Amino acid sequence: IGGGYGGQAKVILDKYKTACYHMIDLPEPLALQQRYLSGYLVDLFTEPTKHNYDLVISNYAISEIPDNKLYIDEVAFGCLKKEIAYPGY
């Protein structure tokens, strides 16, 4: 959730074989991520998906979403592992 320019995704995709890699972000950062990660198999979304994830990463982005309950409930809650940096959390 909130993939920046895609640097962390590139490191993960270079090091590990993943079945899929999804990024959920605003349209503008997604356009940058798409360009930076061209040649990589990455699915980009502007809204939470009902996909069951093994790992969810959000470094402060989830704290910047005014109504983040949807993201927490639909993306992070059922996930096997989470890495969520959240101020005051």
mmCIF file with all atom_site columns, C-alpha atoms in Angstrom:
data_model
loop_
_atom_site.group_PDB
_atom_site.id
_atom_site.type_symbol
_atom_site.label_atom_id
_atom_site.label_alt_id
_atom_site.label_comp_id
_atom_site.label_asym_id
_atom_site.label_entity_id
_atom_site.label_seq_id
_atom_site.pdbx_PDB_ins_code
_atom_site.Cartn_x
_atom_site.Cartn_y
_atom_site.Cartn_z
_atom_site.occupancy
_atom_site.B_iso_or_equiv
_atom_site.pdbx_formal_charge
_atom_site.auth_seq_id
_atom_site.auth_comp_id
_atom_site.auth_asym_id
_atom_site.auth_atom_id
_atom_site.pdbx_PDB_model_num
ATOM 1  C CA . ILE A 1 1  ? 0.000   0.000   0.000   1.00 0.00 ? 1  ILE A CA 1
ATOM 2  C CA . GLY A 1 2  ? 1.715   3.157   -1.213  1.00 0.00 ? 2  GLY A CA 1
ATOM 3  C CA . GLY A 1 3  ? 4.637   1.958   -3.305  1.00 0.00 ? 3  GLY A CA 1
ATOM 4  C CA . GLY A 1 4  ? 6.609   5.186   -3.704  1.00 0.00 ? 4  GLY A CA 1
ATOM 5  C CA . TYR A 1 5  ? 8.485   5.078   -7.001  1.00 0.00 ? 5  TYR A CA 1
ATOM 6  C CA . GLY A 1 6  ? 8.791   1.268   -6.889  1.00 0.00 ? 6  GLY A CA 1
ATOM 7  C CA . GLY A 1 7  ? 12.304  0.850   -5.476  1.00 0.00 ? 7  GLY A CA 1
ATOM 8  C CA . GLN A 1 8  ? 11.362  -1.552  -2.699  1.00 0.00 ? 8  GLN A CA 1
ATOM 9  C CA . ALA A 1 9  ? 9.262   -3.593  -5.134  1.00 0.00 ? 9  ALA A CA 1
ATOM 10 C CA . LYS A 1 10 ? 12.243  -3.867  -7.501  1.00 0.00 ? 10 LYS A CA 1
ATOM 11 C CA . VAL A 1 11 ? 14.511  -5.130  -4.703  1.00 0.00 ? 11 VAL A CA 1
ATOM 12 C CA . ILE A 1 12 ? 11.937  -7.742  -3.650  1.00 0.00 ? 12 ILE A CA 1
ATOM 13 C CA . LEU A 1 13 ? 11.238  -8.851  -7.221  1.00 0.00 ? 13 LEU A CA 1
ATOM 14 C CA . ASP A 1 14 ? 14.970  -9.114  -7.996  1.00 0.00 ? 14 ASP A CA 1
ATOM 15 C CA . LYS A 1 15 ? 15.635  -11.235 -4.899  1.00 0.00 ? 15 LYS A CA 1
ATOM 16 C CA . TYR A 1 16 ? 12.539  -13.465 -4.626  1.00 0.00 ? 16 TYR A CA 1
ATOM 17 C CA . LYS A 1 17 ? 10.290  -15.442 -6.932  1.00 0.00 ? 17 LYS A CA 1
ATOM 18 C CA . THR A 1 18 ? 6.774   -14.226 -6.291  1.00 0.00 ? 18 THR A CA 1
ATOM 19 C CA . ALA A 1 19 ? 3.510   -15.662 -7.601  1.00 0.00 ? 19 ALA A CA 1
ATOM 20 C CA . CYS A 1 20 ? 2.237   -12.089 -7.963  1.00 0.00 ? 20 CYS A CA 1
ATOM 21 C CA . TYR A 1 21 ? 3.053   -8.593  -6.809  1.00 0.00 ? 21 TYR A CA 1
ATOM 22 C CA . HIS A 1 22 ? 0.301   -6.011  -6.333  1.00 0.00 ? 22 HIS A CA 1
ATOM 23 C CA . MET A 1 23 ? 0.730   -2.308  -5.630  1.00 0.00 ? 23 MET A CA 1
ATOM 24 C CA . ILE A 1 24 ? -2.145  -0.158  -4.357  1.00 0.00 ? 24 ILE A CA 1
ATOM 25 C CA . ASP A 1 25 ? -1.614  3.575   -4.668  1.00 0.00 ? 25 ASP A CA 1
ATOM 26 C CA . LEU A 1 26 ? -2.890  6.818   -6.139  1.00 0.00 ? 26 LEU A CA 1
ATOM 27 C CA . PRO A 1 27 ? -2.945  7.126   -9.946  1.00 0.00 ? 27 PRO A CA 1
ATOM 28 C CA . GLU A 1 28 ? 0.057   9.479   -10.162 1.00 0.00 ? 28 GLU A CA 1
ATOM 29 C CA . PRO A 1 29 ? 2.502   7.300   -8.163  1.00 0.00 ? 29 PRO A CA 1
ATOM 30 C CA . LEU A 1 30 ? 1.195   4.223   -10.015 1.00 0.00 ? 30 LEU A CA 1
ATOM 31 C CA . ALA A 1 31 ? 2.214   5.840   -13.322 1.00 0.00 ? 31 ALA A CA 1
ATOM 32 C CA . LEU A 1 32 ? 5.739   6.357   -11.949 1.00 0.00 ? 32 LEU A CA 1
ATOM 33 C CA . GLN A 1 33 ? 5.860   2.799   -10.588 1.00 0.00 ? 33 GLN A CA 1
ATOM 34 C CA . GLN A 1 34 ? 4.703   1.415   -13.928 1.00 0.00 ? 34 GLN A CA 1
ATOM 35 C CA . ARG A 1 35 ? 7.512   3.240   -15.707 1.00 0.00 ? 35 ARG A CA 1
ATOM 36 C CA . TYR A 1 36 ? 10.197  2.331   -13.129 1.00 0.00 ? 36 TYR A CA 1
ATOM 37 C CA . LEU A 1 37 ? 9.110   -1.315  -12.992 1.00 0.00 ? 37 LEU A CA 1
ATOM 38 C CA . SER A 1 38 ? 8.640   -1.842  -16.736 1.00 0.00 ? 38 SER A CA 1
ATOM 39 C CA . GLY A 1 39 ? 9.685   -5.389  -17.527 1.00 0.00 ? 39 GLY A CA 1
ATOM 40 C CA . TYR A 1 40 ? 8.529   -6.672  -14.131 1.00 0.00 ? 40 TYR A CA 1
ATOM 41 C CA . LEU A 1 41 ? 5.295   -8.547  -13.536 1.00 0.00 ? 41 LEU A CA 1
ATOM 42 C CA . VAL A 1 42 ? 3.435   -6.120  -11.257 1.00 0.00 ? 42 VAL A CA 1
ATOM 43 C CA . ASP A 1 43 ? -0.317  -5.501  -11.008 1.00 0.00 ? 43 ASP A CA 1
ATOM 44 C CA . LEU A 1 44 ? -1.299  -1.939  -10.131 1.00 0.00 ? 44 LEU A CA 1
ATOM 45 C CA . PHE A 1 45 ? -4.513  -0.920  -8.345  1.00 0.00 ? 45 PHE A CA 1
ATOM 46 C CA . THR A 1 46 ? -6.017  2.353   -7.150  1.00 0.00 ? 46 THR A CA 1
ATOM 47 C CA . GLU A 1 47 ? -8.385  0.680   -4.675  1.00 0.00 ? 47 GLU A CA 1
ATOM 48 C CA . PRO A 1 48 ? -8.092  -2.274  -2.273  1.00 0.00 ? 48 PRO A CA 1
ATOM 49 C CA . THR A 1 49 ? -8.657  -5.669  -3.815  1.00 0.00 ? 49 THR A CA 1
ATOM 50 C CA . LYS A 1 50 ? -10.308 -8.659  -2.200  1.00 0.00 ? 50 LYS A CA 1
ATOM 51 C CA . HIS A 1 51 ? -7.182  -10.686 -2.918  1.00 0.00 ? 51 HIS A CA 1
ATOM 52 C CA . ASN A 1 52 ? -5.760  -12.797 -0.068  1.00 0.00 ? 52 ASN A CA 1
ATOM 53 C CA . TYR A 1 53 ? -2.159  -11.699 0.435   1.00 0.00 ? 53 TYR A CA 1
ATOM 54 C CA . ASP A 1 54 ? 0.749   -13.480 2.077   1.00 0.00 ? 54 ASP A CA 1
ATOM 55 C CA . LEU A 1 55 ? 2.530   -10.190 2.811   1.00 0.00 ? 55 LEU A CA 1
ATOM 56 C CA . VAL A 1 56 ? 1.379   -6.567  3.012   1.00 0.00 ? 56 VAL A CA 1
ATOM 57 C CA . ILE A 1 57 ? 3.868   -3.700  3.218   1.00 0.00 ? 57 ILE A CA 1
ATOM 58 C CA . SER A 1 58 ? 2.913   -0.113  3.985   1.00 0.00 ? 58 SER A CA 1
ATOM 59 C CA . ASN A 1 59 ? 5.576   2.317   5.158   1.00 0.00 ? 59 ASN A CA 1
ATOM 60 C CA . TYR A 1 60 ? 3.525   5.245   6.484   1.00 0.00 ? 60 TYR A CA 1
ATOM 61 C CA . ALA A 1 61 ? 1.219   5.377   3.435   1.00 0.00 ? 61 ALA A CA 1
ATOM 62 C CA . ILE A 1 62 ? -1.705  3.785   5.263   1.00 0.00 ? 62 ILE A CA 1
ATOM 63 C CA . SER A 1 63 ? -1.471  6.546   7.892   1.00 0.00 ? 63 SER A CA 1
ATOM 64 C CA . GLU A 1 64 ? -1.916  9.155   5.131   1.00 0.00 ? 64 GLU A CA 1
ATOM 65 C CA . ILE A 1 65 ? -5.278  7.711   4.018   1.00 0.00 ? 65 ILE A CA 1
ATOM 66 C CA . PRO A 1 66 ? -8.066  9.634   5.802   1.00 0.00 ? 66 PRO A CA 1
ATOM 67 C CA . ASP A 1 67 ? -10.482 6.666   5.917   1.00 0.00 ? 67 ASP A CA 1
ATOM 68 C CA . ASN A 1 68 ? -8.047  3.757   6.026   1.00 0.00 ? 68 ASN A CA 1
ATOM 69 C CA . LYS A 1 69 ? -10.469 1.221   7.571   1.00 0.00 ? 69 LYS A CA 1
ATOM 70 C CA . LEU A 1 70 ? -11.219 -0.249  4.121   1.00 0.00 ? 70 LEU A CA 1
ATOM 71 C CA . TYR A 1 71 ? -7.508  -0.839  3.505   1.00 0.00 ? 71 TYR A CA 1
ATOM 72 C CA . ILE A 1 72 ? -7.005  -2.376  6.916   1.00 0.00 ? 72 ILE A CA 1
ATOM 73 C CA . ASP A 1 73 ? -10.113 -4.594  6.675   1.00 0.00 ? 73 ASP A CA 1
ATOM 74 C CA . GLU A 1 74 ? -9.814  -5.712  3.034   1.00 0.00 ? 74 GLU A CA 1
ATOM 75 C CA . VAL A 1 75 ? -6.064  -5.856  2.566   1.00 0.00 ? 75 VAL A CA 1
ATOM 76 C CA . ALA A 1 76 ? -4.133  -6.118  5.814   1.00 0.00 ? 76 ALA A CA 1
ATOM 77 C CA . PHE A 1 77 ? -6.513  -7.881  8.231   1.00 0.00 ? 77 PHE A CA 1
ATOM 78 C CA . GLY A 1 78 ? -6.534  -11.317 6.578   1.00 0.00 ? 78 GLY A CA 1
ATOM 79 C CA . CYS A 1 79 ? -2.911  -11.204 5.518   1.00 0.00 ? 79 CYS A CA 1
ATOM 80 C CA . LEU A 1 80 ? -0.441  -13.809 6.815   1.00 0.00 ? 80 LEU A CA 1
ATOM 81 C CA . LYS A 1 81 ? 2.346   -11.262 7.489   1.00 0.00 ? 81 LYS A CA 1
ATOM 82 C CA . LYS A 1 82 ? 2.337   -7.475  7.688   1.00 0.00 ? 82 LYS A CA 1
ATOM 83 C CA . GLU A 1 83 ? 4.970   -4.760  7.699   1.00 0.00 ? 83 GLU A CA 1
ATOM 84 C CA . ILE A 1 84 ? 3.116   -1.565  8.534   1.00 0.00 ? 84 ILE A CA 1
ATOM 85 C CA . ALA A 1 85 ? 4.912   1.562   9.714   1.00 0.00 ? 85 ALA A CA 1
ATOM 86 C CA . TYR A 1 86 ? 2.317   3.857   11.258  1.00 0.00 ? 86 TYR A CA 1
ATOM 87 C CA . PRO A 1 87 ? 3.096   6.930   13.408  1.00 0.00 ? 87 PRO A CA 1
ATOM 88 C CA . GLY A 1 88 ? 2.132   6.244   16.982  1.00 0.00 ? 88 GLY A CA 1
ATOM 89 C CA . TYR A 1 89 ? 1.402   2.576   16.271  1.00 0.00 ? 89 TYR A CA 1
#
